[in-house]
mmCIF file with all atom_site columns, C-alpha atoms and ligand atoms in Angstrom:
data_model
loop_
_atom_site.group_PDB
_atom_site.id
_atom_site.type_symbol
_atom_site.label_atom_id
_atom_site.label_alt_id
_atom_site.label_comp_id
_atom_site.label_asym_id
_atom_site.label_entity_id
_atom_site.label_seq_id
_atom_site.pdbx_PDB_ins_code
_atom_site.Cartn_x
_atom_site.Cartn_y
_atom_site.Cartn_z
_atom_site.occupancy
_atom_site.B_iso_or_equiv
_atom_site.pdbx_formal_charge
_atom_site.auth_seq_id
_atom_site.auth_comp_id
_atom_site.auth_asym_id
_atom_site.auth_atom_id
_atom_site.pdbx_PDB_model_num
ATOM   1   C CA . LYS M 1 1   ? 86.301 110.580 75.130  1.00 0.00 ? 1   LYS M CA 1
ATOM   2   C CA . LYS M 1 2   ? 83.431 111.708 77.314  1.00 0.00 ? 2   LYS M CA 1
ATOM   3   C CA . ARG M 1 3   ? 84.500 113.846 80.276  1.00 0.00 ? 3   ARG M CA 1
ATOM   4   C CA . VAL M 1 4   ? 83.325 112.591 83.665  1.00 0.00 ? 4   VAL M CA 1
ATOM   5   C CA . ALA M 1 5   ? 83.132 114.479 86.968  1.00 0.00 ? 5   ALA M CA 1
ATOM   6   C CA . ILE M 1 6   ? 82.483 112.520 90.162  1.00 0.00 ? 6   ILE M CA 1
ATOM   7   C CA . LEU M 1 7   ? 80.902 113.971 93.309  1.00 0.00 ? 7   LEU M CA 1
ATOM   8   C CA . ILE M 1 8   ? 81.734 112.348 96.642  1.00 0.00 ? 8   ILE M CA 1
ATOM   9   C CA . SER M 1 9   ? 81.276 113.028 100.344 1.00 0.00 ? 9   SER M CA 1
ATOM   10  C CA . GLY M 1 10  ? 83.513 110.471 102.014 1.00 0.00 ? 10  GLY M CA 1
ATOM   11  C CA . GLY M 1 11  ? 85.941 107.674 101.297 1.00 0.00 ? 11  GLY M CA 1
ATOM   12  C CA . GLY M 1 12  ? 85.187 107.550 97.626  1.00 0.00 ? 12  GLY M CA 1
ATOM   13  C CA . SER M 1 13  ? 85.566 103.813 97.092  1.00 0.00 ? 13  SER M CA 1
ATOM   14  C CA . ASN M 1 14  ? 83.034 103.924 94.266  1.00 0.00 ? 14  ASN M CA 1
ATOM   15  C CA . MET M 1 15  ? 84.893 106.862 92.738  1.00 0.00 ? 15  MET M CA 1
ATOM   16  C CA . VAL M 1 16  ? 88.097 104.785 92.816  1.00 0.00 ? 16  VAL M CA 1
ATOM   17  C CA . ALA M 1 17  ? 86.304 101.864 91.161  1.00 0.00 ? 17  ALA M CA 1
ATOM   18  C CA . LEU M 1 18  ? 85.051 104.187 88.403  1.00 0.00 ? 18  LEU M CA 1
ATOM   19  C CA . ALA M 1 19  ? 88.444 105.835 87.922  1.00 0.00 ? 19  ALA M CA 1
ATOM   20  C CA . ARG M 1 20  ? 90.268 102.497 87.787  1.00 0.00 ? 20  ARG M CA 1
ATOM   21  C CA . ASP M 1 21  ? 87.921 101.265 85.100  1.00 0.00 ? 21  ASP M CA 1
ATOM   22  C CA . MET M 1 22  ? 88.345 104.469 83.098  1.00 0.00 ? 22  MET M CA 1
ATOM   23  C CA . ALA M 1 23  ? 92.136 104.047 83.265  1.00 0.00 ? 23  ALA M CA 1
ATOM   24  C CA . GLY M 1 24  ? 91.784 101.236 80.729  1.00 0.00 ? 24  GLY M CA 1
ATOM   25  C CA . ASP M 1 25  ? 90.273 101.256 77.261  1.00 0.00 ? 25  ASP M CA 1
ATOM   26  C CA . HIS M 1 26  ? 87.099 103.242 77.943  1.00 0.00 ? 26  HIS M CA 1
ATOM   27  C CA . PRO M 1 27  ? 84.758 105.711 76.243  1.00 0.00 ? 27  PRO M CA 1
ATOM   28  C CA . ALA M 1 28  ? 85.200 108.222 79.102  1.00 0.00 ? 28  ALA M CA 1
ATOM   29  C CA . ARG M 1 29  ? 87.845 109.720 81.343  1.00 0.00 ? 29  ARG M CA 1
ATOM   30  C CA . PRO M 1 30  ? 87.708 111.344 84.790  1.00 0.00 ? 30  PRO M CA 1
ATOM   31  C CA . VAL M 1 31  ? 88.336 115.100 84.678  1.00 0.00 ? 31  VAL M CA 1
ATOM   32  C CA . LEU M 1 32  ? 87.399 116.159 88.205  1.00 0.00 ? 32  LEU M CA 1
ATOM   33  C CA . VAL M 1 33  ? 86.460 114.751 91.612  1.00 0.00 ? 33  VAL M CA 1
ATOM   34  C CA . MET M 1 34  ? 84.548 117.106 93.899  1.00 0.00 ? 34  MET M CA 1
ATOM   35  C CA . ALA M 1 35  ? 83.474 116.801 97.518  1.00 0.00 ? 35  ALA M CA 1
ATOM   36  C CA . ASN M 1 36  ? 81.194 118.862 99.739  1.00 0.00 ? 36  ASN M CA 1
ATOM   37  C CA . ASP M 1 37  ? 83.634 118.220 102.605 1.00 0.00 ? 37  ASP M CA 1
ATOM   38  C CA . PRO M 1 38  ? 87.285 119.314 102.338 1.00 0.00 ? 38  PRO M CA 1
ATOM   39  C CA . ALA M 1 39  ? 88.180 116.416 104.659 1.00 0.00 ? 39  ALA M CA 1
ATOM   40  C CA . ALA M 1 40  ? 86.661 113.753 102.392 1.00 0.00 ? 40  ALA M CA 1
ATOM   41  C CA . ALA M 1 41  ? 89.287 111.014 102.167 1.00 0.00 ? 41  ALA M CA 1
ATOM   42  C CA . GLY M 1 42  ? 88.412 110.403 98.537  1.00 0.00 ? 42  GLY M CA 1
ATOM   43  C CA . LEU M 1 43  ? 89.948 113.727 97.475  1.00 0.00 ? 43  LEU M CA 1
ATOM   44  C CA . ALA M 1 44  ? 93.469 112.517 98.279  1.00 0.00 ? 44  ALA M CA 1
ATOM   45  C CA . ARG M 1 45  ? 92.724 109.175 96.652  1.00 0.00 ? 45  ARG M CA 1
ATOM   46  C CA . ALA M 1 46  ? 91.686 111.002 93.471  1.00 0.00 ? 46  ALA M CA 1
ATOM   47  C CA . ARG M 1 47  ? 94.846 113.141 93.451  1.00 0.00 ? 47  ARG M CA 1
ATOM   48  C CA . ASP M 1 48  ? 96.939 110.006 93.990  1.00 0.00 ? 48  ASP M CA 1
ATOM   49  C CA . MET M 1 49  ? 95.381 108.660 90.802  1.00 0.00 ? 49  MET M CA 1
ATOM   50  C CA . GLY M 1 50  ? 96.303 111.860 88.969  1.00 0.00 ? 50  GLY M CA 1
ATOM   51  C CA . ILE M 1 51  ? 92.774 113.265 88.905  1.00 0.00 ? 51  ILE M CA 1
ATOM   52  C CA . ASP M 1 52  ? 92.043 116.914 89.623  1.00 0.00 ? 52  ASP M CA 1
ATOM   53  C CA . ALA M 1 53  ? 90.178 117.163 92.945  1.00 0.00 ? 53  ALA M CA 1
ATOM   54  C CA . ALA M 1 54  ? 88.428 120.045 94.688  1.00 0.00 ? 54  ALA M CA 1
ATOM   55  C CA . ALA M 1 55  ? 86.039 120.694 97.554  1.00 0.00 ? 55  ALA M CA 1
ATOM   56  C CA . VAL M 1 56  ? 83.198 123.132 98.026  1.00 0.00 ? 56  VAL M CA 1
ATOM   57  C CA . ASP M 1 57  ? 82.364 122.989 101.719 1.00 0.00 ? 57  ASP M CA 1
ATOM   58  C CA . HIS M 1 58  ? 78.589 123.113 102.093 1.00 0.00 ? 58  HIS M CA 1
ATOM   59  C CA . ARG M 1 59  ? 78.693 124.272 105.737 1.00 0.00 ? 59  ARG M CA 1
ATOM   60  C CA . PRO M 1 60  ? 79.428 127.994 105.248 1.00 0.00 ? 60  PRO M CA 1
ATOM   61  C CA . PHE M 1 61  ? 76.318 128.184 103.067 1.00 0.00 ? 61  PHE M CA 1
ATOM   62  C CA . ARG M 1 62  ? 74.189 127.416 106.128 1.00 0.00 ? 62  ARG M CA 1
ATOM   63  C CA . GLY M 1 63  ? 71.454 125.537 104.341 1.00 0.00 ? 63  GLY M CA 1
ATOM   64  C CA . ASP M 1 64  ? 71.306 127.834 101.307 1.00 0.00 ? 64  ASP M CA 1
ATOM   65  C CA . ARG M 1 65  ? 71.343 124.990 98.820  1.00 0.00 ? 65  ARG M CA 1
ATOM   66  C CA . ALA M 1 66  ? 71.091 127.209 95.769  1.00 0.00 ? 66  ALA M CA 1
ATOM   67  C CA . ALA M 1 67  ? 74.167 129.209 96.786  1.00 0.00 ? 67  ALA M CA 1
ATOM   68  C CA . PHE M 1 68  ? 76.118 126.027 97.578  1.00 0.00 ? 68  PHE M CA 1
ATOM   69  C CA . GLU M 1 69  ? 75.168 124.571 94.218  1.00 0.00 ? 69  GLU M CA 1
ATOM   70  C CA . ALA M 1 70  ? 76.149 127.757 92.393  1.00 0.00 ? 70  ALA M CA 1
ATOM   71  C CA . ALA M 1 71  ? 79.655 127.417 93.845  1.00 0.00 ? 71  ALA M CA 1
ATOM   72  C CA . LEU M 1 72  ? 79.730 123.715 92.992  1.00 0.00 ? 72  LEU M CA 1
ATOM   73  C CA . MET M 1 73  ? 78.515 124.440 89.466  1.00 0.00 ? 73  MET M CA 1
ATOM   74  C CA . ALA M 1 74  ? 81.124 127.149 88.902  1.00 0.00 ? 74  ALA M CA 1
ATOM   75  C CA . ARG M 1 75  ? 83.968 124.764 89.740  1.00 0.00 ? 75  ARG M CA 1
ATOM   76  C CA . LEU M 1 76  ? 82.374 121.929 87.773  1.00 0.00 ? 76  LEU M CA 1
ATOM   77  C CA . GLN M 1 77  ? 81.982 124.049 84.680  1.00 0.00 ? 77  GLN M CA 1
ATOM   78  C CA . GLU M 1 78  ? 85.730 124.724 84.595  1.00 0.00 ? 78  GLU M CA 1
ATOM   79  C CA . ALA M 1 79  ? 86.136 120.999 83.994  1.00 0.00 ? 79  ALA M CA 1
ATOM   80  C CA . ALA M 1 80  ? 83.346 120.919 81.377  1.00 0.00 ? 80  ALA M CA 1
ATOM   81  C CA . PRO M 1 81  ? 82.126 117.413 82.140  1.00 0.00 ? 81  PRO M CA 1
ATOM   82  C CA . ASP M 1 82  ? 79.734 115.586 79.815  1.00 0.00 ? 82  ASP M CA 1
ATOM   83  C CA . ILE M 1 83  ? 78.621 113.211 82.570  1.00 0.00 ? 83  ILE M CA 1
ATOM   84  C CA . LEU M 1 84  ? 78.259 113.738 86.317  1.00 0.00 ? 84  LEU M CA 1
ATOM   85  C CA . CYS M 1 85  ? 78.476 110.705 88.608  1.00 0.00 ? 85  CYS M CA 1
ATOM   86  C CA . LEU M 1 86  ? 77.248 110.920 92.192  1.00 0.00 ? 86  LEU M CA 1
ATOM   87  C CA . ALA M 1 87  ? 79.242 108.376 94.203  1.00 0.00 ? 87  ALA M CA 1
ATOM   88  C CA . GLY M 1 88  ? 78.366 108.508 97.874  1.00 0.00 ? 88  GLY M CA 1
ATOM   89  C CA . PHE M 1 89  ? 77.475 112.197 97.558  1.00 0.00 ? 89  PHE M CA 1
ATOM   90  C CA . MET M 1 90  ? 75.310 112.855 100.610 1.00 0.00 ? 90  MET M CA 1
ATOM   91  C CA . ARG M 1 91  ? 73.767 116.250 99.790  1.00 0.00 ? 91  ARG M CA 1
ATOM   92  C CA . VAL M 1 92  ? 70.315 116.470 98.270  1.00 0.00 ? 92  VAL M CA 1
ATOM   93  C CA . LEU M 1 93  ? 70.438 118.480 95.040  1.00 0.00 ? 93  LEU M CA 1
ATOM   94  C CA . THR M 1 94  ? 67.780 121.011 94.077  1.00 0.00 ? 94  THR M CA 1
ATOM   95  C CA . GLU M 1 95  ? 65.516 120.641 91.110  1.00 0.00 ? 95  GLU M CA 1
ATOM   96  C CA . GLY M 1 96  ? 67.348 123.486 89.377  1.00 0.00 ? 96  GLY M CA 1
ATOM   97  C CA . PHE M 1 97  ? 70.715 121.778 89.638  1.00 0.00 ? 97  PHE M CA 1
ATOM   98  C CA . VAL M 1 98  ? 69.297 118.439 88.554  1.00 0.00 ? 98  VAL M CA 1
ATOM   99  C CA . ALA M 1 99  ? 67.619 120.052 85.550  1.00 0.00 ? 99  ALA M CA 1
ATOM   100 C CA . ARG M 1 100 ? 70.975 121.400 84.377  1.00 0.00 ? 100 ARG M CA 1
ATOM   101 C CA . TRP M 1 101 ? 72.318 117.843 84.229  1.00 0.00 ? 101 TRP M CA 1
ATOM   102 C CA . GLN M 1 102 ? 69.183 116.017 83.161  1.00 0.00 ? 102 GLN M CA 1
ATOM   103 C CA . GLY M 1 103 ? 70.064 112.884 81.214  1.00 0.00 ? 103 GLY M CA 1
ATOM   104 C CA . ARG M 1 104 ? 73.753 113.263 82.083  1.00 0.00 ? 104 ARG M CA 1
ATOM   105 C CA . MET M 1 105 ? 73.812 112.596 85.845  1.00 0.00 ? 105 MET M CA 1
ATOM   106 C CA . LEU M 1 106 ? 74.019 109.148 87.456  1.00 0.00 ? 106 LEU M CA 1
ATOM   107 C CA . ASN M 1 107 ? 73.757 108.063 91.079  1.00 0.00 ? 107 ASN M CA 1
ATOM   108 C CA . ILE M 1 108 ? 74.458 104.845 92.945  1.00 0.00 ? 108 ILE M CA 1
ATOM   109 C CA . HIS M 1 109 ? 72.109 104.009 95.779  1.00 0.00 ? 109 HIS M CA 1
ATOM   110 C CA . PRO M 1 110 ? 72.603 101.150 98.243  1.00 0.00 ? 110 PRO M CA 1
ATOM   111 C CA . SER M 1 111 ? 69.231 99.433  97.866  1.00 0.00 ? 111 SER M CA 1
ATOM   112 C CA . LEU M 1 112 ? 67.139 97.687  95.271  1.00 0.00 ? 112 LEU M CA 1
ATOM   113 C CA . LEU M 1 113 ? 65.153 100.745 94.207  1.00 0.00 ? 113 LEU M CA 1
ATOM   114 C CA . PRO M 1 114 ? 62.286 101.533 94.383  1.00 0.00 ? 114 PRO M CA 1
ATOM   115 C CA . LYS M 1 115 ? 62.761 100.012 97.844  1.00 0.00 ? 115 LYS M CA 1
ATOM   116 C CA . TYR M 1 116 ? 64.402 102.144 100.543 1.00 0.00 ? 116 TYR M CA 1
ATOM   117 C CA . ARG M 1 117 ? 64.981 105.551 99.078  1.00 0.00 ? 117 ARG M CA 1
ATOM   118 C CA . GLY M 1 118 ? 66.940 107.821 101.407 1.00 0.00 ? 118 GLY M CA 1
ATOM   119 C CA . LEU M 1 119 ? 69.162 106.797 104.295 1.00 0.00 ? 119 LEU M CA 1
ATOM   120 C CA . ASP M 1 120 ? 69.814 103.695 106.454 1.00 0.00 ? 120 ASP M CA 1
ATOM   121 C CA . THR M 1 121 ? 68.957 101.331 103.628 1.00 0.00 ? 121 THR M CA 1
ATOM   122 C CA . HIS M 1 122 ? 70.767 98.324  105.101 1.00 0.00 ? 122 HIS M CA 1
ATOM   123 C CA . ALA M 1 123 ? 69.101 98.557  108.507 1.00 0.00 ? 123 ALA M CA 1
ATOM   124 C CA . ARG M 1 124 ? 65.730 98.993  106.816 1.00 0.00 ? 124 ARG M CA 1
ATOM   125 C CA . ALA M 1 125 ? 66.215 95.906  104.615 1.00 0.00 ? 125 ALA M CA 1
ATOM   126 C CA . LEU M 1 126 ? 67.138 93.898  107.738 1.00 0.00 ? 126 LEU M CA 1
ATOM   127 C CA . ALA M 1 127 ? 64.191 95.240  109.721 1.00 0.00 ? 127 ALA M CA 1
ATOM   128 C CA . ALA M 1 128 ? 61.845 94.272  106.894 1.00 0.00 ? 128 ALA M CA 1
ATOM   129 C CA . GLY M 1 129 ? 63.199 90.714  106.907 1.00 0.00 ? 129 GLY M CA 1
ATOM   130 C CA . ASP M 1 130 ? 64.175 90.899  103.222 1.00 0.00 ? 130 ASP M CA 1
ATOM   131 C CA . ALA M 1 131 ? 65.870 87.801  101.802 1.00 0.00 ? 131 ALA M CA 1
ATOM   132 C CA . GLU M 1 132 ? 67.802 89.902  99.318  1.00 0.00 ? 132 GLU M CA 1
ATOM   133 C CA . HIS M 1 133 ? 69.182 93.389  99.057  1.00 0.00 ? 133 HIS M CA 1
ATOM   134 C CA . GLY M 1 134 ? 71.493 95.209  96.712  1.00 0.00 ? 134 GLY M CA 1
ATOM   135 C CA . CYS M 1 135 ? 72.325 98.393  94.879  1.00 0.00 ? 135 CYS M CA 1
ATOM   136 C CA . THR M 1 136 ? 70.990 100.451 92.008  1.00 0.00 ? 136 THR M CA 1
ATOM   137 C CA . VAL M 1 137 ? 72.506 102.880 89.525  1.00 0.00 ? 137 VAL M CA 1
ATOM   138 C CA . HIS M 1 138 ? 69.959 105.299 88.134  1.00 0.00 ? 138 HIS M CA 1
ATOM   139 C CA . GLU M 1 139 ? 69.651 108.518 86.217  1.00 0.00 ? 139 GLU M CA 1
ATOM   140 C CA . VAL M 1 140 ? 69.068 111.412 88.570  1.00 0.00 ? 140 VAL M CA 1
ATOM   141 C CA . THR M 1 141 ? 65.743 113.211 88.306  1.00 0.00 ? 141 THR M CA 1
ATOM   142 C CA . PRO M 1 142 ? 64.371 115.816 90.724  1.00 0.00 ? 142 PRO M CA 1
ATOM   143 C CA . ALA M 1 143 ? 62.655 113.223 92.959  1.00 0.00 ? 143 ALA M CA 1
ATOM   144 C CA . LEU M 1 144 ? 65.058 111.689 95.519  1.00 0.00 ? 144 LEU M CA 1
ATOM   145 C CA . ASP M 1 145 ? 66.518 108.298 94.499  1.00 0.00 ? 145 ASP M CA 1
ATOM   146 C CA . ASP M 1 146 ? 64.142 108.071 91.579  1.00 0.00 ? 146 ASP M CA 1
ATOM   147 C CA . GLY M 1 147 ? 64.747 108.168 87.839  1.00 0.00 ? 147 GLY M CA 1
ATOM   148 C CA . PRO M 1 148 ? 65.314 105.524 85.179  1.00 0.00 ? 148 PRO M CA 1
ATOM   149 C CA . ILE M 1 149 ? 67.184 102.488 86.477  1.00 0.00 ? 149 ILE M CA 1
ATOM   150 C CA . LEU M 1 150 ? 70.429 101.820 84.598  1.00 0.00 ? 150 LEU M CA 1
ATOM   151 C CA . GLY M 1 151 ? 71.603 98.833  86.613  1.00 0.00 ? 151 GLY M CA 1
ATOM   152 C CA . GLN M 1 152 ? 70.919 96.718  89.643  1.00 0.00 ? 152 GLN M CA 1
ATOM   153 C CA . ALA M 1 153 ? 72.913 94.046  91.509  1.00 0.00 ? 153 ALA M CA 1
ATOM   154 C CA . ARG M 1 154 ? 71.596 91.740  94.221  1.00 0.00 ? 154 ARG M CA 1
ATOM   155 C CA . VAL M 1 155 ? 73.109 90.118  97.300  1.00 0.00 ? 155 VAL M CA 1
ATOM   156 C CA . PRO M 1 156 ? 71.590 87.646  99.748  1.00 0.00 ? 156 PRO M CA 1
ATOM   157 C CA . VAL M 1 157 ? 70.736 88.715  103.285 1.00 0.00 ? 157 VAL M CA 1
ATOM   158 C CA . LEU M 1 158 ? 72.321 86.098  105.572 1.00 0.00 ? 158 LEU M CA 1
ATOM   159 C CA . PRO M 1 159 ? 71.243 85.026  109.048 1.00 0.00 ? 159 PRO M CA 1
ATOM   160 C CA . GLY M 1 160 ? 72.862 87.165  111.727 1.00 0.00 ? 160 GLY M CA 1
ATOM   161 C CA . ASP M 1 161 ? 73.808 89.977  109.349 1.00 0.00 ? 161 ASP M CA 1
ATOM   162 C CA . SER M 1 162 ? 74.376 93.379  110.914 1.00 0.00 ? 162 SER M CA 1
ATOM   163 C CA . PRO M 1 163 ? 73.789 96.521  108.848 1.00 0.00 ? 163 PRO M CA 1
ATOM   164 C CA . ALA M 1 164 ? 77.577 96.782  108.502 1.00 0.00 ? 164 ALA M CA 1
ATOM   165 C CA . ASP M 1 165 ? 77.853 93.196  107.216 1.00 0.00 ? 165 ASP M CA 1
ATOM   166 C CA . LEU M 1 166 ? 75.201 93.887  104.660 1.00 0.00 ? 166 LEU M CA 1
ATOM   167 C CA . ALA M 1 167 ? 76.708 97.224  103.659 1.00 0.00 ? 167 ALA M CA 1
ATOM   168 C CA . ALA M 1 168 ? 80.064 95.553  103.022 1.00 0.00 ? 168 ALA M CA 1
ATOM   169 C CA . ARG M 1 169 ? 78.465 92.827  100.897 1.00 0.00 ? 169 ARG M CA 1
ATOM   170 C CA . VAL M 1 170 ? 76.545 95.413  98.870  1.00 0.00 ? 170 VAL M CA 1
ATOM   171 C CA . LEU M 1 171 ? 79.620 97.634  98.457  1.00 0.00 ? 171 LEU M CA 1
ATOM   172 C CA . VAL M 1 172 ? 81.493 94.823  96.685  1.00 0.00 ? 172 VAL M CA 1
ATOM   173 C CA . GLU M 1 173 ? 78.672 94.748  94.143  1.00 0.00 ? 173 GLU M CA 1
ATOM   174 C CA . GLU M 1 174 ? 78.591 98.554  93.869  1.00 0.00 ? 174 GLU M CA 1
ATOM   175 C CA . HIS M 1 175 ? 82.235 98.476  92.785  1.00 0.00 ? 175 HIS M CA 1
ATOM   176 C CA . ARG M 1 176 ? 81.325 96.078  89.964  1.00 0.00 ? 176 ARG M CA 1
ATOM   177 C CA . LEU M 1 177 ? 78.014 97.581  88.941  1.00 0.00 ? 177 LEU M CA 1
ATOM   178 C CA . TYR M 1 178 ? 78.812 101.283 88.765  1.00 0.00 ? 178 TYR M CA 1
ATOM   179 C CA . PRO M 1 179 ? 81.817 100.949 86.413  1.00 0.00 ? 179 PRO M CA 1
ATOM   180 C CA . ALA M 1 180 ? 79.850 98.549  84.187  1.00 0.00 ? 180 ALA M CA 1
ATOM   181 C CA . VAL M 1 181 ? 76.947 100.987 83.964  1.00 0.00 ? 181 VAL M CA 1
ATOM   182 C CA . LEU M 1 182 ? 79.126 104.053 83.362  1.00 0.00 ? 182 LEU M CA 1
ATOM   183 C CA . ARG M 1 183 ? 81.032 102.241 80.610  1.00 0.00 ? 183 ARG M CA 1
ATOM   184 C CA . ARG M 1 184 ? 77.769 101.407 78.861  1.00 0.00 ? 184 ARG M CA 1
ATOM   185 C CA . PHE M 1 185 ? 76.190 104.826 79.479  1.00 0.00 ? 185 PHE M CA 1
ATOM   186 C CA . ALA M 1 186 ? 79.255 106.694 78.200  1.00 0.00 ? 186 ALA M CA 1
ATOM   187 C CA . SER M 1 187 ? 79.050 104.732 74.974  1.00 0.00 ? 187 SER M CA 1
ATOM   188 C CA . GLY M 1 188 ? 75.495 106.023 74.534  1.00 0.00 ? 188 GLY M CA 1
ATOM   189 C CA . ASP M 1 189 ? 73.739 102.797 75.522  1.00 0.00 ? 189 ASP M CA 1
ATOM   190 C CA . ARG M 1 190 ? 71.066 103.288 78.176  1.00 0.00 ? 190 ARG M CA 1
ATOM   191 C CA . ARG M 1 191 ? 69.815 99.723  78.420  1.00 0.00 ? 191 ARG M CA 1
ATOM   192 C CA . PRO M 1 192 ? 69.916 98.616  82.072  1.00 0.00 ? 192 PRO M CA 1
ATOM   193 C CA . ILE M 1 193 ? 72.361 96.053  83.442  1.00 0.00 ? 193 ILE M CA 1
ATOM   194 C CA . LEU M 1 194 ? 70.381 93.712  85.653  1.00 0.00 ? 194 LEU M CA 1
ATOM   195 C CA . THR M 1 195 ? 72.314 90.921  87.314  1.00 0.00 ? 195 THR M CA 1
ATOM   196 C CA . PRO M 1 196 ? 70.412 87.955  88.703  1.00 0.00 ? 196 PRO M CA 1
HETATM 197 C C1 . GAR O 2 .   ? 77.995 103.784 99.022  1.00 0.00 ? 1   GAR O C1 1
HETATM 198 O O1 . GAR O 2 .   ? 77.503 102.633 99.652  1.00 0.00 ? 1   GAR O O1 1
HETATM 199 C C2 . GAR O 2 .   ? 76.891 104.474 98.256  1.00 0.00 ? 1   GAR O C2 1
HETATM 200 O O2 . GAR O 2 .   ? 75.990 103.581 97.638  1.00 0.00 ? 1   GAR O O2 1
HETATM 201 C C3 . GAR O 2 .   ? 76.210 105.236 99.347  1.00 0.00 ? 1   GAR O C3 1
HETATM 202 O O3 . GAR O 2 .   ? 77.252 105.724 100.154 1.00 0.00 ? 1   GAR O O3 1
HETATM 203 C C4 . GAR O 2 .   ? 78.373 104.836 100.066 1.00 0.00 ? 1   GAR O C4 1
HETATM 204 C C5 . GAR O 2 .   ? 79.583 105.640 99.659  1.00 0.00 ? 1   GAR O C5 1
HETATM 205 O O4 . GAR O 2 .   ? 80.753 104.888 99.743  1.00 0.00 ? 1   GAR O O4 1
HETATM 206 N N1 . GAR O 2 .   ? 75.403 106.280 98.828  1.00 0.00 ? 1   GAR O N1 1
HETATM 207 C C6 . GAR O 2 .   ? 74.321 106.765 99.422  1.00 0.00 ? 1   GAR O C6 1
HETATM 208 O O5 . GAR O 2 .   ? 73.909 106.346 100.473 1.00 0.00 ? 1   GAR O O5 1
HETATM 209 C C7 . GAR O 2 .   ? 73.653 107.880 98.656  1.00 0.00 ? 1   GAR O C7 1
HETATM 210 N N2 . GAR O 2 .   ? 72.526 108.371 99.382  1.00 0.00 ? 1   GAR O N2 1
HETATM 211 P P1 . GAR O 2 .   ? 82.075 105.369 98.986  1.00 0.00 ? 1   GAR O P1 1
HETATM 212 O O6 . GAR O 2 .   ? 82.329 106.825 99.397  1.00 0.00 ? 1   GAR O O6 1
HETATM 213 O O7 . GAR O 2 .   ? 83.143 104.477 99.520  1.00 0.00 ? 1   GAR O O7 1
HETATM 214 O O8 . GAR O 2 .   ? 81.862 105.221 97.513  1.00 0.00 ? 1   GAR O O8 1
#
């Protein structure tokens, strides 16, 4: 089986969705969950599922991304993952780090890329008056929220939606899409999953 490490920053609901899927018949298994915040709620959720979990707090590094990433990399390498999944990981990674994982690192982003790279995607979709919105899983390349698209799922934008309403509707789709994409990717198939 392929070894998967998952990077999170918060609640880790996507990480849980990935781990639950991998608990069944699957070409991969979770070997480590890492967070950049020791208080990330997802760390306890990972341990509850029997997955090794660790944090490298980014704050003591005071903006020295390379030093933070060196610490992250050292802990990651102990777990020797084949695939790295970013799941709500809210730190921008340097080109050097990304290069080390090129072709083996996935990210889920809460918009229909190439629309709305970066933050506040739900509010931006609402402000633009979009009729639909969604989420994207893509391979990570040095440019932010760029890289080959491996899957996309769409949701309608409904009258009166708040950003939180929309985020919740998208999150349901994230929990379906990301496991489906990882399952396919881990089996060596990089064709995208595009749901209507
Ligand atoms: C998810 O909606 C994910 O798409 C988003 O953060 C949330 C994490 O939720 N990611 C980004 O915005 C990446 N820039 P989770 O911790 O419950 O999986």
